Amino acid sequence: MPSSDKKLSVQWGHKKRAPCDMSRGSATTDGRFAYFTPSGSASVYRYEWDSEKWSQLPSCPSLDSGLVIIDRELTAVGGYAANDSTWPRMVSTDKLHTLRLWRWVEKHPPMNTAHISPAVVSTPEYLIVIGGGSHTIHSFQPSEWISTVELYHLKTRSWHYLTSLPQPLTLPSATICGDQLNVIGDYTEGYTCSLQTIPHGGKPIPSSLALSWKPLPPLCGQLVIFRGGSSVNSIHQLVDGQWVEISSIGYSRLGCLVANRSPEEVVIVGGCGVVNGLIQTVNTVEKCIITK
């Protein structure tokens, strides 16, 4: 997130609503389309950036996966098997499912660790899977949250342990900015959204090297809160080590799904808003253009 002394301009546009209410879950984009899967669902929806049309893709074999693009193909990472969705049988999976010719196939080898609702980021050379749940994200037992960060080399098709988070996280968000991997947020109630960052490097971290996470200022407000929490409508950018509010969405919501086609074009889908004192999931779609 580069520093800037210029004020950003944000233009908002309300778009056609999504096919269903959705919150949390996972989102990714390949430039032409954005893909969304709501939390607790095997459904996958595709949004075309230019035409703003929605379509539903074949249901994923796993629920609460992390969506990512690998080799220009949509891939669902981890989650739990759709046929094991009855409490308490929600056991995490280490599998990756790739959508090919309208069918989900297991193209890539399984992870070393099973993850439910991990954060997933990719580059042309590798994939990084961060945190998640080991049994079910609907449990508030810290022993069932994961701090593992593992890396998958696309060329060698091999998985490696990369490092561990400072604390276990479920449903975090992550992005690569410059030469750093940034992880923020959590599913847990009351957890402030402190941002952690490490060099992403692209190579497994040798066991002899102690890799330290660099804590950065916490994000203003608690953006990711599960129960009994509140939501905010502000958008912040990290500038010179401090969070600066650059715009507001128009109304508060928490757990919205976000995909960005470029640093300047972002679409925000769903989330939970407070209506008459009750938290309700919505299907609104807003697109914003950010310019200097």
CSV table of C-alpha atoms in Angstrom, one decimal:
chain,number,residue,atom,x,y,z
A,1,MET,CA,0.0,0.0,0.0
A,2,PRO,CA,2.1,2.9,-1.2
A,3,SER,CA,2.1,6.2,0.7
A,4,SER,CA,0.6,9.2,-1.0
A,5,ASP,CA,0.3,13.0,-0.3
A,6,LYS,CA,-2.6,13.3,-2.7
A,7,LYS,CA,-6.2,13.1,-1.6
A,8,LEU,CA,-8.1,10.2,-3.2
A,9,SER,CA,-11.4,10.6,-5.1
A,10,VAL,CA,-14.0,7.9,-4.8
A,11,GLN,CA,-16.9,7.5,-7.1
A,12,TRP,CA,-19.7,5.1,-6.0
A,13,GLY,CA,-22.3,3.4,-8.2
A,14,HIS,CA,-25.2,1.2,-7.0
A,15,LYS,CA,-25.5,-1.9,-9.3
A,16,LYS,CA,-28.0,-4.7,-9.9
A,17,ARG,CA,-28.4,-6.7,-6.8
A,18,ALA,CA,-26.7,-10.1,-6.3
A,19,PRO,CA,-28.8,-13.3,-6.8
A,20,CYS,CA,-29.0,-13.9,-3.1
A,21,ASP,CA,-28.1,-12.4,0.3
A,22,MET,CA,-24.5,-13.1,1.1
A,23,SER,CA,-21.9,-12.2,3.8
A,24,ARG,CA,-18.4,-13.2,4.7
A,25,GLY,CA,-17.4,-16.1,2.5
A,26,SER,CA,-14.8,-15.6,-0.2
A,27,ALA,CA,-14.3,-13.6,-3.4
A,28,THR,CA,-11.7,-13.5,-6.2
A,29,THR,CA,-11.4,-12.1,-9.7
A,30,ASP,CA,-9.6,-13.0,-13.0
A,31,GLY,CA,-10.1,-9.5,-14.4
A,32,ARG,CA,-13.1,-10.3,-16.6
A,33,PHE,CA,-15.2,-11.9,-13.9
A,34,ALA,CA,-15.5,-11.7,-10.1
A,35,TYR,CA,-16.5,-14.9,-8.2
A,36,PHE,CA,-18.2,-15.1,-4.8
A,37,THR,CA,-19.2,-17.9,-2.4
A,38,PRO,CA,-21.1,-17.0,0.7
A,39,SER,CA,-20.2,-18.4,4.1
A,40,GLY,CA,-21.9,-21.7,4.9
A,41,SER,CA,-22.8,-22.3,1.3
A,42,ALA,CA,-21.5,-24.4,-1.7
A,43,SER,CA,-23.0,-22.0,-4.2
A,44,VAL,CA,-20.7,-20.0,-6.4
A,45,TYR,CA,-21.7,-16.9,-8.3
A,46,ARG,CA,-20.0,-15.1,-11.1
A,47,TYR,CA,-20.2,-11.4,-11.7
A,48,GLU,CA,-19.1,-9.9,-15.1
A,49,TRP,CA,-17.3,-6.6,-14.5
A,50,ASP,CA,-18.3,-4.8,-17.8
A,51,SER,CA,-21.9,-6.0,-18.3
A,52,GLU,CA,-22.6,-6.3,-14.6
A,53,LYS,CA,-24.5,-9.5,-15.1
A,54,TRP,CA,-24.7,-12.3,-12.5
A,55,SER,CA,-24.7,-16.1,-13.2
A,56,GLN,CA,-24.6,-19.1,-11.0
A,57,LEU,CA,-21.8,-21.7,-11.5
A,58,PRO,CA,-22.0,-25.4,-10.5
A,59,SER,CA,-22.1,-25.9,-6.7
A,60,CYS,CA,-18.6,-26.5,-5.2
A,61,PRO,CA,-18.0,-29.9,-3.6
A,62,SER,CA,-16.9,-28.1,-0.4
A,63,LEU,CA,-18.5,-25.3,1.7
A,64,ASP,CA,-16.6,-22.4,3.2
A,65,SER,CA,-13.7,-22.7,0.8
A,66,GLY,CA,-11.3,-19.9,-0.1
A,67,LEU,CA,-11.6,-18.9,-3.8
A,68,VAL,CA,-8.6,-18.1,-5.9
A,69,ILE,CA,-7.5,-18.0,-9.5
A,70,ILE,CA,-4.7,-20.5,-10.4
A,71,ASP,CA,-3.5,-20.7,-14.0
A,72,ARG,CA,-6.6,-18.7,-15.1
A,73,GLU,CA,-8.9,-21.3,-13.5
A,74,LEU,CA,-11.2,-20.8,-10.6
A,75,THR,CA,-10.1,-23.0,-7.7
A,76,ALA,CA,-11.7,-23.6,-4.3
A,77,VAL,CA,-9.2,-24.2,-1.5
A,78,GLY,CA,-10.1,-26.2,1.7
A,79,GLY,CA,-13.5,-25.9,3.4
A,80,TYR,CA,-15.6,-28.9,4.4
A,81,ALA,CA,-17.3,-31.5,2.3
A,82,ALA,CA,-20.8,-30.6,1.2
A,83,ASN,CA,-22.1,-34.1,2.2
A,84,ASP,CA,-20.8,-33.6,5.7
A,85,SER,CA,-22.6,-30.4,6.4
A,86,THR,CA,-24.7,-31.6,9.3
A,87,TRP,CA,-23.6,-30.6,12.7
A,88,PRO,CA,-21.3,-31.7,14.2
A,89,ARG,CA,-19.8,-33.5,11.1
A,90,MET,CA,-18.3,-30.4,9.5
A,91,VAL,CA,-14.7,-31.7,9.3
A,92,SER,CA,-12.2,-29.7,7.3
A,93,THR,CA,-10.7,-30.8,4.0
A,94,ASP,CA,-7.2,-30.4,2.6
A,95,LYS,CA,-8.4,-30.7,-1.0
A,96,LEU,CA,-8.4,-28.2,-3.9
A,97,HIS,CA,-11.2,-28.2,-6.4
A,98,THR,CA,-10.8,-26.5,-9.8
A,99,LEU,CA,-13.7,-25.6,-12.1
A,100,ARG,CA,-13.0,-27.0,-15.6
A,101,LEU,CA,-15.5,-27.4,-18.4
A,102,TRP,CA,-18.3,-26.7,-15.9
A,103,ARG,CA,-17.2,-29.5,-13.5
A,104,TRP,CA,-15.2,-29.3,-10.3
A,105,VAL,CA,-12.1,-31.6,-10.5
A,106,GLU,CA,-9.1,-32.3,-8.2
A,107,LYS,CA,-6.3,-30.9,-10.4
A,108,HIS,CA,-3.9,-30.0,-7.6
A,109,PRO,CA,-2.4,-32.1,-4.8
A,110,PRO,CA,-4.0,-31.6,-1.3
A,111,MET,CA,-2.5,-29.3,1.3
A,112,ASN,CA,-0.4,-30.4,4.2
A,113,THR,CA,-3.0,-28.9,6.6
A,114,ALA,CA,-6.8,-28.9,6.2
A,115,HIS,CA,-8.3,-25.4,6.3
A,116,ILE,CA,-11.9,-24.1,6.6
A,117,SER,CA,-12.4,-20.5,5.4
A,118,PRO,CA,-8.8,-19.6,5.0
A,119,ALA,CA,-7.4,-16.5,3.3
A,120,VAL,CA,-5.9,-17.4,0.0
A,121,VAL,CA,-3.7,-15.3,-2.3
A,122,SER,CA,-1.8,-16.2,-5.5
A,123,THR,CA,0.9,-15.0,-7.8
A,124,PRO,CA,1.9,-16.5,-11.2
A,125,GLU,CA,4.4,-18.7,-9.4
A,126,TYR,CA,2.8,-19.9,-6.2
A,127,LEU,CA,-0.3,-19.9,-3.8
A,128,ILE,CA,-0.4,-19.0,-0.2
A,129,VAL,CA,-3.1,-20.3,2.2
A,130,ILE,CA,-3.4,-18.6,5.6
A,131,GLY,CA,-5.3,-19.6,8.7
A,132,GLY,CA,-8.8,-20.8,8.9
A,133,GLY,CA,-10.6,-23.5,11.1
A,134,SER,CA,-9.5,-27.0,11.7
A,135,HIS,CA,-13.0,-28.4,12.5
A,136,THR,CA,-15.7,-25.8,12.0
A,137,ILE,CA,-15.7,-22.0,12.0
A,138,HIS,CA,-18.9,-22.1,13.9
A,139,SER,CA,-17.0,-23.1,17.0
A,140,PHE,CA,-15.6,-20.5,19.3
A,141,GLN,CA,-12.9,-22.9,20.6
A,142,PRO,CA,-9.5,-21.3,20.0
A,143,SER,CA,-8.0,-24.8,19.8
A,144,GLU,CA,-9.9,-25.2,16.5
A,145,TRP,CA,-8.4,-22.1,14.8
A,146,ILE,CA,-5.3,-22.4,12.6
A,147,SER,CA,-2.2,-20.2,12.6
A,148,THR,CA,-0.5,-22.2,9.8
A,149,VAL,CA,0.6,-20.4,6.6
A,150,GLU,CA,1.6,-22.7,3.8
A,151,LEU,CA,2.8,-22.2,0.3
A,152,TYR,CA,2.2,-24.2,-2.9
A,153,HIS,CA,4.7,-24.0,-5.8
A,154,LEU,CA,2.8,-24.3,-9.1
A,155,LYS,CA,5.8,-25.4,-11.1
A,156,THR,CA,6.9,-28.3,-8.7
A,157,ARG,CA,3.3,-28.9,-7.5
A,158,SER,CA,4.6,-29.2,-3.9
A,159,TRP,CA,3.3,-27.8,-0.6
A,160,HIS,CA,5.6,-26.2,2.0
A,161,TYR,CA,5.2,-24.8,5.5
A,162,LEU,CA,5.9,-21.0,5.2
A,163,THR,CA,5.4,-19.6,8.7
A,164,SER,CA,2.8,-19.2,11.5
A,165,LEU,CA,0.5,-16.3,12.3
A,166,PRO,CA,1.1,-14.4,15.5
A,167,GLN,CA,-2.2,-15.9,16.6
A,168,PRO,CA,-4.7,-18.3,15.0
A,169,LEU,CA,-7.3,-16.7,12.7
A,170,THR,CA,-10.5,-17.8,11.1
A,171,LEU,CA,-11.9,-16.0,8.0
A,172,PRO,CA,-9.0,-13.5,7.8
A,173,SER,CA,-8.4,-11.3,4.7
A,174,ALA,CA,-5.0,-11.2,2.9
A,175,THR,CA,-3.4,-9.5,0.1
A,176,ILE,CA,0.1,-9.1,-1.4
A,177,CYS,CA,1.2,-5.5,-1.7
A,178,GLY,CA,4.7,-5.0,-3.2
A,179,ASP,CA,7.0,-7.5,-1.5
A,180,GLN,CA,4.8,-8.0,1.6
A,181,LEU,CA,2.0,-10.4,2.5
A,182,ASN,CA,-0.6,-8.5,4.6
A,183,VAL,CA,-3.2,-10.3,6.8
A,184,ILE,CA,-6.0,-8.5,8.5
A,185,GLY,CA,-9.2,-9.3,10.4
A,186,ASP,CA,-10.8,-12.3,12.0
A,187,TYR,CA,-14.2,-14.0,12.4
A,188,THR,CA,-14.1,-13.8,16.2
A,189,GLU,CA,-16.2,-11.5,18.3
A,190,GLY,CA,-14.4,-8.4,19.6
A,191,TYR,CA,-11.1,-8.9,17.8
A,192,THR,CA,-9.7,-5.6,16.6
A,193,CYS,CA,-8.4,-5.7,13.0
A,194,SER,CA,-4.7,-5.3,13.5
A,195,LEU,CA,-2.7,-5.7,10.3
A,196,GLN,CA,0.2,-8.1,10.2
A,197,THR,CA,2.8,-8.2,7.4
A,198,ILE,CA,5.7,-10.3,6.4
A,199,PRO,CA,7.9,-10.5,3.2
A,200,HIS,CA,6.1,-13.0,1.0
A,201,GLY,CA,9.4,-13.9,-0.8
A,202,GLY,CA,8.0,-16.8,-2.8
A,203,LYS,CA,10.1,-19.4,-1.1
A,204,PRO,CA,9.6,-21.6,2.0
A,205,ILE,CA,11.0,-20.1,5.1
A,206,PRO,CA,14.0,-22.2,6.4
A,207,SER,CA,13.2,-23.7,9.8
A,208,SER,CA,16.5,-22.1,11.1
A,209,LEU,CA,15.2,-18.6,10.2
A,210,ALA,CA,12.9,-17.0,12.8
A,211,LEU,CA,10.5,-15.0,10.7
A,212,SER,CA,8.9,-12.1,12.6
A,213,TRP,CA,5.6,-10.5,11.8
A,214,LYS,CA,5.6,-6.7,11.8
A,215,PRO,CA,2.5,-5.3,13.6
A,216,LEU,CA,1.0,-2.2,12.0
A,217,PRO,CA,-1.6,0.2,13.3
A,218,PRO,CA,-5.0,-1.4,13.9
A,219,LEU,CA,-7.8,-0.5,11.4
A,220,CYS,CA,-10.2,2.1,12.7
A,221,GLY,CA,-13.2,0.3,14.2
A,222,GLN,CA,-13.9,-3.4,14.4
A,223,LEU,CA,-14.8,-4.4,10.8
A,224,VAL,CA,-15.1,-8.1,11.2
A,225,ILE,CA,-17.3,-9.0,14.2
A,226,PHE,CA,-19.5,-12.1,14.5
A,227,ARG,CA,-22.1,-11.7,17.2
A,228,GLY,CA,-23.1,-8.8,19.4
A,229,GLY,CA,-20.9,-6.5,17.3
A,230,SER,CA,-21.4,-3.4,15.2
A,231,SER,CA,-20.5,-2.4,11.7
A,232,VAL,CA,-19.0,0.7,10.1
A,233,ASN,CA,-19.3,2.2,6.7
A,234,SER,CA,-15.9,3.7,6.2
A,235,ILE,CA,-13.1,2.7,3.8
A,236,HIS,CA,-9.5,3.2,4.9
A,237,GLN,CA,-6.1,3.3,3.1
A,238,LEU,CA,-2.8,2.7,4.8
A,239,VAL,CA,-0.7,5.9,4.3
A,240,ASP,CA,2.8,6.2,5.9
A,241,GLY,CA,1.9,3.7,8.6
A,242,GLN,CA,-1.4,5.2,9.5
A,243,TRP,CA,-5.0,4.3,8.5
A,244,VAL,CA,-6.7,7.2,6.7
A,245,GLU,CA,-10.4,7.2,5.9
A,246,ILE,CA,-11.0,7.9,2.2
A,247,SER,CA,-14.7,7.3,1.8
A,248,SER,CA,-17.9,5.7,3.2
A,249,ILE,CA,-20.1,3.1,1.6
A,250,GLY,CA,-23.3,5.0,2.4
A,251,TYR,CA,-24.6,2.7,5.1
A,252,SER,CA,-22.9,0.4,7.6
A,253,ARG,CA,-22.5,-3.3,7.1
A,254,LEU,CA,-20.1,-6.0,8.3
A,255,GLY,CA,-18.8,-9.1,6.6
A,256,CYS,CA,-19.2,-7.8,3.0
A,257,LEU,CA,-17.4,-9.6,0.2
A,258,VAL,CA,-14.9,-7.5,-1.8
A,259,ALA,CA,-13.2,-8.1,-5.2
A,260,ASN,CA,-10.9,-5.7,-7.0
A,261,ARG,CA,-10.2,-5.8,-10.7
A,262,SER,CA,-7.4,-3.2,-10.2
A,263,PRO,CA,-6.2,-0.9,-7.4
A,264,GLU,CA,-8.7,1.6,-8.8
A,265,GLU,CA,-11.9,-0.5,-9.3
A,266,VAL,CA,-13.6,-2.4,-6.5
A,267,VAL,CA,-16.9,-4.1,-6.2
A,268,ILE,CA,-18.5,-4.7,-2.7
A,269,VAL,CA,-21.2,-7.3,-2.3
A,270,GLY,CA,-23.6,-8.1,0.5
A,271,GLY,CA,-22.7,-8.0,4.1
A,272,CYS,CA,-24.8,-7.7,7.3
A,273,GLY,CA,-26.5,-4.4,8.1
A,274,VAL,CA,-28.5,-3.4,11.2
A,275,VAL,CA,-32.2,-2.9,10.4
A,276,ASN,CA,-34.6,-2.0,13.2
A,277,GLY,CA,-32.0,-3.3,15.7
A,278,LEU,CA,-31.6,-6.6,14.0
A,279,ILE,CA,-28.6,-7.8,11.9
A,280,GLN,CA,-29.8,-8.8,8.4
A,281,THR,CA,-27.8,-10.1,5.5
A,282,VAL,CA,-28.3,-8.1,2.3
A,283,ASN,CA,-27.6,-8.6,-1.5
A,284,THR,CA,-26.6,-5.1,-2.4
A,285,VAL,CA,-23.8,-4.4,-4.9
A,286,GLU,CA,-21.8,-1.3,-5.0
A,287,LYS,CA,-18.9,-0.5,-7.4
A,288,CYS,CA,-16.4,2.2,-6.6
A,289,ILE,CA,-13.7,3.9,-8.7
A,290,ILE,CA,-10.8,5.3,-6.8
A,291,THR,CA,-8.6,7.9,-8.4
A,292,LYS,CA,-6.0,10.5,-7.3
